XYZ file of C-alpha atoms in Angstrom:
618
model
C 45.472 30.130 -14.039
C 42.101 30.121 -15.769
C 41.421 27.236 -18.177
C 39.753 28.083 -21.476
C 36.658 25.990 -22.300
C 34.843 25.551 -25.634
C 31.082 25.143 -25.873
C 30.560 21.988 -28.016
C 26.820 21.661 -27.373
C 25.922 22.312 -31.007
C 28.409 19.667 -32.169
C 26.978 17.116 -29.723
C 23.399 17.813 -30.843
C 24.326 17.407 -34.504
C 25.914 14.013 -33.749
C 22.774 12.861 -31.869
C 20.479 14.006 -34.700
C 22.639 12.217 -37.281
C 22.510 9.009 -35.214
C 18.704 9.214 -34.982
C 18.449 9.806 -38.738
C 20.559 6.730 -39.458
C 18.525 4.604 -37.062
C 15.277 5.663 -38.748
C 16.553 5.152 -42.312
C 18.075 1.692 -41.777
C 15.536 -1.050 -42.606
C 15.049 -3.336 -39.643
C 17.395 -1.222 -37.498
C 17.100 -1.813 -33.805
C 15.721 1.136 -31.897
C 17.428 2.508 -28.810
C 14.137 2.176 -26.893
C 11.185 -0.095 -27.636
C 7.596 1.148 -27.612
C 6.946 0.123 -24.020
C 10.133 1.825 -22.822
C 9.258 5.012 -24.713
C 5.770 5.017 -23.198
C 7.271 4.598 -19.741
C 9.775 7.389 -20.404
C 6.996 9.692 -21.640
C 4.841 8.825 -18.608
C 2.151 7.072 -20.717
C 0.134 4.275 -19.155
C 0.776 5.464 -15.654
C -2.137 6.109 -13.299
C -3.249 9.743 -13.459
C -2.422 11.623 -10.334
C -4.567 14.268 -8.690
C -4.029 17.980 -9.353
C -2.702 18.443 -5.825
C -0.241 15.545 -6.217
C 1.051 16.893 -9.536
C 1.573 20.379 -8.190
C 3.157 19.060 -5.009
C 5.549 17.006 -7.125
C 6.424 20.106 -9.151
C 7.153 22.021 -5.939
C 9.305 19.135 -4.720
C 11.280 19.151 -7.953
C 11.613 22.918 -7.710
C 13.017 22.642 -4.202
C 15.476 19.959 -5.358
C 16.593 22.155 -8.276
C 17.036 25.168 -6.007
C 19.052 23.045 -3.613
C 21.371 22.047 -6.470
C 21.890 25.706 -7.402
C 22.536 26.495 -3.756
C 25.217 23.801 -3.601
C 26.964 25.383 -6.601
C 26.713 28.816 -4.996
C 28.175 27.437 -1.765
C 31.165 26.049 -3.666
C 31.804 29.440 -5.282
C 31.183 31.465 -2.134
C 33.501 29.419 0.061
C 36.545 29.882 -2.193
C 39.157 32.101 -0.500
C 41.098 33.589 -3.426
C 43.291 36.663 -3.297
C 40.896 38.515 -5.566
C 37.284 37.671 -6.338
C 37.453 36.676 -10.010
C 33.806 35.420 -10.397
C 31.566 38.133 -8.892
C 29.130 38.247 -11.819
C 28.388 34.497 -11.758
C 27.891 34.566 -7.988
C 25.578 37.592 -8.173
C 23.497 36.057 -10.955
C 23.207 32.727 -9.129
C 22.232 34.547 -5.919
C 19.509 36.438 -7.775
C 18.177 33.242 -9.414
C 18.000 31.394 -6.086
C 16.246 34.336 -4.483
C 13.647 34.337 -7.266
C 13.216 30.546 -6.971
C 12.582 30.773 -3.215
C 9.977 33.462 -3.714
C 8.245 31.474 -6.481
C 8.263 28.259 -4.434
C 6.780 30.110 -1.485
C 3.929 31.338 -3.702
C 3.381 27.830 -5.115
C 3.079 26.383 -1.594
C 0.519 29.064 -0.795
C -1.371 28.038 -3.918
C -1.240 24.394 -2.795
C -2.728 25.389 0.560
C -5.590 27.150 -1.170
C -6.133 24.173 -3.500
C -6.218 21.732 -0.567
C -8.771 23.875 1.285
C -10.898 24.104 -1.855
C -10.790 20.334 -2.588
C -11.267 19.275 1.018
C -13.370 21.870 2.876
C -14.201 19.233 5.481
C -11.596 17.129 7.330
C -10.985 13.747 5.677
C -8.131 11.304 5.259
C -6.943 12.715 1.914
C -7.106 16.252 3.292
C -4.981 15.233 6.284
C -2.474 13.650 3.896
C -2.342 16.884 1.880
C -1.670 18.869 5.058
C 1.198 16.567 5.948
C 2.651 17.026 2.453
C 2.368 20.804 2.804
C 4.154 20.721 6.150
C 6.908 18.592 4.616
C 7.335 20.963 1.656
C 7.388 23.983 3.974
C 10.018 22.313 6.116
C 12.207 21.543 3.099
C 11.820 25.087 1.761
C 12.718 26.448 5.194
C 15.849 24.295 5.242
C 16.871 25.587 1.799
C 16.249 29.182 2.884
C 18.311 28.703 6.045
C 21.164 27.174 4.038
C 20.934 30.054 1.562
C 21.238 32.543 4.397
C 24.294 30.713 5.769
C 25.954 30.723 2.343
C 25.311 34.445 1.950
C 26.837 35.134 5.342
C 29.935 33.144 4.387
C 30.058 35.048 1.101
C 29.897 38.377 2.950
C 32.758 37.393 5.214
C 34.875 36.282 2.231
C 34.210 39.583 0.418
C 35.240 41.569 3.449
C 38.416 39.479 3.813
C 39.130 39.902 0.091
C 38.646 43.656 0.405
C 41.143 43.783 3.283
C 43.668 41.776 1.312
C 43.185 44.025 -1.723
C 43.696 47.218 0.271
C 46.797 45.779 1.914
C 48.132 44.750 -1.473
C 47.539 48.165 -3.013
C 49.174 49.876 -0.054
C 52.260 47.649 -0.180
C 52.637 48.110 -3.961
C 52.446 51.901 -3.629
C 55.035 52.071 -0.887
C 57.402 49.784 -2.764
C 57.186 51.843 -5.966
C 57.761 55.140 -4.137
C 60.804 53.793 -2.293
C 62.334 52.465 -5.507
C 62.071 55.794 -7.211
C 63.743 57.671 -4.361
C 66.695 55.267 -4.313
C 67.404 55.633 -8.089
C 70.738 57.551 -8.640
C 70.926 57.467 -12.468
C 71.380 60.887 -14.045
C 69.395 59.687 -17.043
C 66.270 59.523 -14.931
C 66.743 62.717 -12.979
C 63.641 64.862 -12.540
C 64.076 68.401 -13.782
C 63.283 71.208 -11.439
C 60.147 73.138 -11.898
C 60.416 76.176 -14.093
C 62.688 76.907 -17.067
C 65.737 74.677 -17.246
C 69.095 76.287 -17.194
C 70.919 76.520 -20.506
C 73.935 74.871 -19.042
C 72.024 71.817 -18.022
C 73.242 68.788 -19.910
C 70.889 66.139 -18.450
C 68.612 63.882 -20.542
C 65.145 63.714 -18.851
C 62.801 60.917 -20.041
C 60.399 61.543 -17.136
C 59.948 57.833 -16.150
C 58.579 58.892 -12.772
C 55.545 60.428 -14.440
C 54.729 57.166 -16.262
C 54.965 55.120 -13.093
C 52.746 57.513 -11.238
C 50.214 57.257 -14.066
C 50.244 53.442 -13.867
C 49.867 53.571 -10.098
C 46.935 55.940 -10.443
C 45.249 53.661 -12.967
C 45.750 50.692 -10.638
C 44.235 52.591 -7.748
C 41.263 53.626 -9.875
C 40.722 49.991 -10.915
C 40.884 48.837 -7.320
C 38.478 51.568 -6.288
C 36.049 50.363 -8.968
C 36.486 46.773 -7.730
C 35.847 47.869 -4.127
C 32.722 49.736 -5.236
C 31.466 46.568 -6.971
C 32.150 44.550 -3.821
C 30.223 47.074 -1.784
C 27.303 46.835 -4.168
C 27.463 43.021 -3.922
C 27.418 43.211 -0.122
C 24.410 45.529 -0.263
C 22.637 43.063 -2.594
C 23.402 40.200 -0.220
C 22.079 42.182 2.736
C 18.925 42.947 0.756
C 18.553 39.241 -0.036
C 18.983 38.371 3.642
C 16.222 40.832 4.491
C 13.956 39.232 1.899
C 14.775 35.819 3.327
C 13.728 37.123 6.711
C 10.408 38.068 5.170
C 10.085 34.575 3.676
C 10.842 33.053 7.066
C 8.132 35.235 8.555
C 5.640 33.987 5.971
C 6.638 30.375 6.633
C 6.211 30.954 10.362
C 2.718 32.329 9.713
C 1.848 29.280 7.587
C 3.120 26.898 10.274
C 1.101 28.832 12.837
C -2.017 28.367 10.687
C -1.317 24.629 10.472
C -0.855 24.474 14.242
C -4.193 26.183 14.773
C -5.838 23.729 12.394
C -4.309 20.792 14.278
C -5.576 22.248 17.538
C -9.074 22.478 16.053
C -8.852 18.861 14.887
C -7.731 17.801 18.365
C -10.649 19.704 19.857
C -13.050 17.981 17.432
C -11.545 14.604 18.332
C -12.078 15.311 22.012
C -15.693 16.228 21.279
C -16.163 12.962 19.390
C -14.667 11.005 22.288
C -17.015 12.788 24.697
C -19.982 12.003 22.456
C -18.988 8.325 22.220
C -18.586 8.080 25.971
C -21.967 9.731 26.441
C -23.570 7.333 23.960
C -21.950 4.393 25.739
C -23.401 5.539 29.066
C -26.835 5.902 27.495
C -26.604 2.438 25.972
C -25.651 0.979 29.358
C -28.631 2.711 30.933
C -30.868 1.344 28.191
C -29.437 -2.137 28.645
C -30.084 -2.013 32.387
C -33.721 -1.133 31.664
C -34.361 -3.813 29.041
C -32.230 -6.645 30.465
C -35.205 -7.924 32.430
C -37.539 -7.776 29.425
C -37.332 -11.074 27.543
C -39.353 -9.801 24.598
C -36.955 -6.960 23.944
C -34.012 -9.314 24.310
C -35.567 -11.636 21.743
C -35.981 -8.729 19.341
C -32.366 -7.718 19.865
C -31.173 -11.236 19.102
C -33.400 -11.160 16.030
C -31.603 -8.046 14.816
C -28.255 -9.748 15.398
C -29.474 -12.757 13.468
C -30.452 -10.584 10.503
C -27.045 -8.907 10.710
C -25.304 -12.272 10.412
C -27.614 -13.323 7.608
C -26.996 -10.214 5.539
C -23.263 -10.120 6.210
C -21.224 -11.245 3.227
C -17.594 -11.407 2.244
C -16.068 -10.445 -1.100
C -14.105 -13.134 -2.935
C -11.023 -12.354 -5.029
C -13.310 -12.697 -8.073
C -15.428 -9.772 -6.881
C -18.447 -11.981 -6.084
C -20.133 -11.908 -2.668
C -20.300 -15.005 -0.448
C -22.542 -15.219 2.682
C -20.969 -15.548 6.126
C -23.011 -18.652 7.034
C -24.390 -21.520 4.994
C -26.161 -24.877 5.254
C -23.945 -27.959 5.002
C -25.315 -31.194 3.545
C -22.511 -33.707 4.271
C -23.760 -36.841 6.062
C -27.309 -35.468 6.031
C -29.959 -38.146 6.500
C -31.236 -39.377 3.096
C -34.823 -38.349 2.334
C -34.631 -35.258 4.558
C -32.234 -33.086 2.572
C -34.905 -31.516 0.331
C -36.953 -30.285 3.295
C -33.804 -29.170 5.129
C -32.746 -27.041 2.150
C -36.253 -25.615 1.742
C -36.594 -24.775 5.437
C -33.099 -23.243 5.572
C -33.944 -20.951 2.659
C -37.196 -19.942 4.386
C -35.257 -19.210 7.589
C -32.865 -16.926 5.724
C -29.898 -19.067 4.669
C -28.497 -17.997 1.296
C -25.616 -20.442 0.909
C -26.037 -24.166 0.250
C -22.950 -26.399 0.290
C -23.204 -29.584 -1.782
C -20.895 -32.141 -3.409
C -21.123 -35.013 -5.873
C -19.522 -37.257 -3.260
C -22.350 -36.651 -0.745
C -24.794 -38.479 -3.012
C -27.659 -36.094 -2.241
C -27.366 -33.370 -4.887
C -30.699 -34.568 -6.383
C -32.424 -33.705 -3.094
C -30.598 -30.385 -2.871
C -31.793 -29.575 -6.398
C -35.366 -30.521 -5.466
C -35.244 -28.183 -2.458
C -33.951 -25.330 -4.628
C -36.638 -25.964 -7.235
C -39.368 -25.835 -4.588
C -37.927 -22.619 -3.130
C -38.145 -20.978 -6.558
C -41.686 -22.288 -7.028
C -42.832 -20.869 -3.657
C -41.208 -17.493 -4.317
C -38.695 -17.834 -1.490
C -36.023 -17.282 -4.098
C -36.926 -14.632 -6.655
C -33.951 -15.162 -8.954
C -30.909 -17.384 -9.316
C -28.693 -14.674 -7.816
C -30.591 -14.955 -4.498
C -28.749 -18.134 -3.527
C -25.046 -19.106 -3.483
C -24.580 -22.787 -4.429
C -21.334 -24.702 -3.901
C -20.386 -28.066 -5.391
C -17.177 -30.090 -5.626
C -15.382 -32.341 -8.102
C -14.861 -35.763 -6.521
C -11.576 -37.690 -6.593
C -12.766 -40.096 -9.316
C -13.291 -37.116 -11.647
C -10.123 -35.064 -11.024
C -8.979 -35.965 -14.565
C -12.484 -35.228 -15.936
C -13.477 -32.054 -14.068
C -15.989 -30.764 -16.606
C -17.791 -34.108 -16.723
C -18.039 -34.088 -12.930
C -19.434 -30.544 -13.007
C -21.989 -31.458 -15.664
C -23.272 -34.313 -13.485
C -23.631 -32.012 -10.487
C -25.424 -29.325 -12.512
C -27.876 -31.897 -13.829
C -28.640 -33.152 -10.311
C -28.971 -29.628 -8.908
C -31.143 -28.461 -11.805
C -28.948 -25.418 -12.378
C -27.140 -23.840 -15.313
C -24.147 -22.896 -13.179
C -22.809 -23.084 -9.641
C -21.385 -20.087 -7.816
C -18.337 -21.984 -6.579
C -16.768 -25.268 -7.711
C -14.095 -26.839 -5.521
C -11.491 -29.610 -5.783
C -12.767 -31.905 -3.007
C -9.418 -33.595 -2.206
C -6.052 -33.261 -3.995
C -5.827 -36.869 -5.204
C -7.046 -39.224 -7.947
C -9.077 -42.360 -7.341
C -9.389 -44.933 -10.119
C -11.896 -43.492 -12.672
C -12.440 -47.013 -14.027
C -12.688 -48.663 -10.614
C -15.447 -50.828 -9.218
C -17.434 -47.837 -7.847
C -18.158 -44.383 -9.227
C -17.473 -42.684 -5.886
C -15.432 -45.040 -3.691
C -13.606 -47.658 -5.778
C -11.713 -50.224 -3.704
C -8.960 -52.749 -4.226
C -9.329 -56.431 -3.483
C -7.926 -55.917 0.048
C -10.585 -53.308 0.853
C -8.275 -50.282 0.551
C -9.227 -47.266 -1.516
C -8.212 -47.594 -5.174
C -5.805 -44.621 -5.377
C -3.800 -43.711 -8.503
C -0.344 -42.896 -7.142
C 1.844 -40.236 -8.720
C -1.079 -38.006 -9.690
C -0.182 -34.290 -9.778
C -2.979 -32.169 -8.327
C -1.712 -29.167 -10.351
C -3.007 -30.914 -13.507
C -6.465 -30.999 -11.965
C -6.295 -27.280 -11.221
C -5.460 -26.500 -14.851
C -8.730 -28.211 -15.820
C -10.583 -26.197 -13.170
C -9.230 -22.945 -14.629
C -10.664 -23.846 -18.034
C -14.123 -24.331 -16.494
C -14.419 -20.632 -15.645
C -14.504 -19.705 -19.329
C -17.433 -22.110 -19.923
C -19.722 -20.098 -17.615
C -20.675 -23.244 -15.707
C -19.079 -21.890 -12.554
C -18.427 -18.321 -11.434
C -15.504 -19.147 -9.178
C -13.186 -22.061 -8.438
C -11.370 -23.132 -5.306
C -10.003 -26.036 -3.308
C -10.905 -28.190 -0.316
C -8.696 -29.765 2.333
C -5.522 -28.114 1.037
C -2.637 -27.879 3.491
C 0.014 -25.162 3.420
C 2.531 -27.356 1.505
C -0.072 -28.292 -1.110
C -1.076 -24.653 -1.597
C 2.561 -23.663 -1.940
C 2.946 -26.344 -4.645
C -0.147 -25.129 -6.501
C 0.123 -21.331 -6.427
C 3.256 -20.908 -8.615
C 1.448 -22.700 -11.466
C -1.989 -21.127 -10.953
C -3.231 -18.695 -13.567
C -6.353 -18.196 -11.424
C -5.796 -18.003 -7.667
C -8.281 -20.204 -5.767
C -11.166 -18.122 -4.431
C -11.826 -20.418 -1.439
C -10.124 -23.111 0.618
C -12.746 -25.161 2.476
C -11.165 -26.835 5.517
C -12.122 -28.370 8.828
C -11.797 -25.489 11.257
C -12.744 -25.004 14.923
C -10.994 -24.118 18.213
C -9.593 -27.654 18.528
C -8.152 -27.464 14.979
C -7.317 -23.794 14.235
C -4.946 -24.617 11.325
C -3.561 -21.098 11.702
C -0.691 -21.672 9.291
C -3.190 -22.389 6.501
C -5.494 -19.528 7.492
C -2.603 -17.037 7.502
C -1.306 -18.174 4.102
C -4.783 -17.955 2.566
C -5.317 -14.451 3.923
C -1.962 -13.371 2.521
C -2.915 -14.726 -0.929
C -6.511 -13.434 -0.919
C -8.072 -16.899 -0.519
C -11.262 -17.012 1.561
C -11.619 -19.662 4.280
C -14.814 -21.725 4.470
C -15.039 -23.793 7.678
C -16.796 -27.148 7.806
C -17.443 -29.294 10.904
C -17.455 -26.195 13.171
C -18.883 -28.275 16.043
C -16.255 -30.972 15.692
C -18.267 -33.305 13.441
C -21.315 -35.395 14.335
C -22.436 -35.237 17.941
C -20.680 -31.961 18.743
C -17.602 -33.272 20.617
C -16.450 -29.680 21.259
C -19.531 -28.889 23.333
C -17.630 -30.082 26.417
C -14.524 -27.945 25.870
C -13.956 -25.803 28.979
C -13.609 -22.374 27.297
C -16.644 -23.058 25.087
C -18.775 -23.835 28.158
C -17.477 -20.781 30.008
C -18.294 -18.393 27.138
C -21.718 -19.997 26.583
C -22.607 -19.483 30.258
C -21.383 -15.893 30.106
C -23.696 -15.029 27.185
C -26.558 -17.352 28.158
C -26.414 -19.411 24.957
C -25.668 -22.991 23.996
C -22.119 -24.145 23.154
C -23.110 -24.523 19.479
C -23.700 -20.753 19.277
C -20.179 -20.090 20.576
C -18.593 -22.493 18.075
C -20.519 -21.062 15.118
C -19.828 -17.462 16.176
C -16.109 -18.285 16.520
C -15.619 -17.864 12.747
C -17.070 -14.378 12.351
C -14.108 -12.487 13.927
C -11.747 -14.736 11.913
C -13.347 -13.490 8.682
C -14.426 -16.988 7.601
C -17.654 -18.445 6.226
C -19.038 -21.215 8.441
C -21.184 -24.206 7.386
C -23.804 -25.369 9.876
C -25.133 -28.837 9.000
C -28.546 -30.122 10.163
C -31.786 -31.577 8.818
C -33.758 -30.680 11.961
C -35.878 -27.555 11.317
C -35.600 -26.382 14.922
C -31.838 -26.849 14.920
C -31.500 -25.047 11.568
C -33.408 -22.082 12.970
C -31.542 -22.201 16.284
C -28.166 -22.101 14.573
C -29.125 -18.687 13.195
C -30.985 -17.172 16.109
C -28.355 -18.046 18.706
C -25.439 -16.393 16.948
C -23.609 -13.916 19.180
C -20.819 -11.375 18.803
C -17.789 -12.570 20.761
C -15.887 -9.858 22.623
C -12.124 -9.543 22.930
C -12.033 -11.588 26.130
C -13.949 -14.456 24.493
C -11.671 -14.511 21.454
C -8.546 -14.443 23.634
C -9.844 -17.359 25.683
C -10.524 -19.477 22.597
C -7.186 -18.553 21.023
C -5.359 -19.537 24.215
C -7.188 -22.881 24.184
C -6.172 -23.456 20.541
C -2.546 -22.426 21.101
C -2.184 -24.790 24.054
C -3.504 -27.706 21.987
C -1.028 -26.890 19.218
C 1.926 -26.636 21.617
C 0.999 -29.920 23.319
C 0.350 -31.687 19.984
C -3.264 -32.416 20.979
C -5.229 -30.790 18.155
C -8.271 -32.808 17.076
C -9.002 -33.516 13.390
C -12.351 -35.276 13.120
C -12.579 -35.620 9.313
C -9.754 -37.565 7.643
C -10.829 -40.339 5.225
C -8.562 -43.406 4.996
C -6.991 -42.565 1.639
C -3.510 -43.625 2.682
C -2.130 -40.343 1.282
C -0.097 -37.709 3.138
C -1.660 -34.321 2.515
C 0.926 -32.267 4.416
C -1.071 -31.468 7.556
C 1.201 -30.975 10.619
C -1.008 -33.185 12.796
C -1.057 -35.974 10.161
C 2.614 -36.554 9.259
């Protein structure tokens, strides 16, 4: 039995409009959505997508909408009723879906043309567009195939309904005819043809004629119904034929994509052949020049320039060189000349600190480099300084002292030297001690408080970036949740005997750059005798120092090479090499074995009496 439904859309809209009017007229009334939510709902503030992406999204939504219509059609088509009581709705829905499929097919063709126009040459975005097109074509093909299946089911149901209808009509006709023949009432007798006899005394109401008329009308109605079903079947067959045409077009489009992929594969093979040919030529060239020391020297010079010019980008957007001159424990009276010579040799990063006690000499070397024209402008050199432990509650004062000694208006990077506080009012400005000779440490100091002061320094313009030194993984994990500015750098002792991989990995994940000090294992180069270092140095014909300095380039770290000897300063640059995969694997294996055996070597660890969270210093 059909259920009557009332369309109450107008009533619902009037209620919604009345609610909105009341919300707008009430003073201080709370809105259903705030401004930010309305902007999000309207799509404001979102990143603008490309024309291709927008159109592809529209096609995707169109396919989803067509799929929803197809699901409704499938529900209607699969119903097995005695008579088809919803042919008009099914026909209209079939027509709409057919039009949608045709329109979507044309839109995908338009997307193909747009992609070819925007990306005439193969590139990454063009390849992504092709993949999206293939995905859309696949989805449209699935919808078309499902549509065809639904139409076939519909055809079968119509044929079954037609058979049931014909059987029903036949049975009704036979039953009515038999009933009339069995009637024996004289009231319903059928008069004979011709003029009735005068003696006839029968009342004839001719009920048989009425029944025959009703039966005829029923048959005519059924014939009309059967004609409509036939027309519906013809429409479905026409739609199936059109779907076949759409499938043919999709097959042609897929064939075009396949040909394009084949061309890309052919181009890739050509590139591989060219690379292999270039490699062979380079090997031939190397075999010719390997005996020529002058050419080898020039090649190493090119490598040296490469390392000098190579920079990394900090999370502030500023560039930091890959190698710099360290000044810790540099011999007093020689730092000025060391800085000056390093800048002449090509160094563009100078690492200093208030604690080192030689920032006056560093400043004198910088001043002389500007005077001689080695440095044309302040931006030609990257200067690092650090706030010492006696100033971690007075960070700006510590920075002002360093700037005065360096003769600069700002430093490029200012670091927290160690995460602790030494007595600011102790018996020494740098290393205050207690009566028993121990360092005068203020216990209970929270290094996060120091970082909050460092963050305020950025706004003063006295430093372009801030960072930390000697921070372990636990200390970083304590700091980061409270940091408004993420540290740009973590300067740590780092070399094959102390890889500190857990710190390096955390810093990379958080966008914090690693700066490695003591790359040779502190004074005297204790790592020169490490077996893998010697093996790699012999392989490349360089000194162990070159291997240890070059170790940091594939790790993506800046390395500090400390020396006051002009020849050594120059040698540290000229001997840099590019380690291959075998070299890196050998050094990593050496480091991993030391970690597993608990034999890592930390050469710099002042006697503060504080646990900084390093695994090797519990």
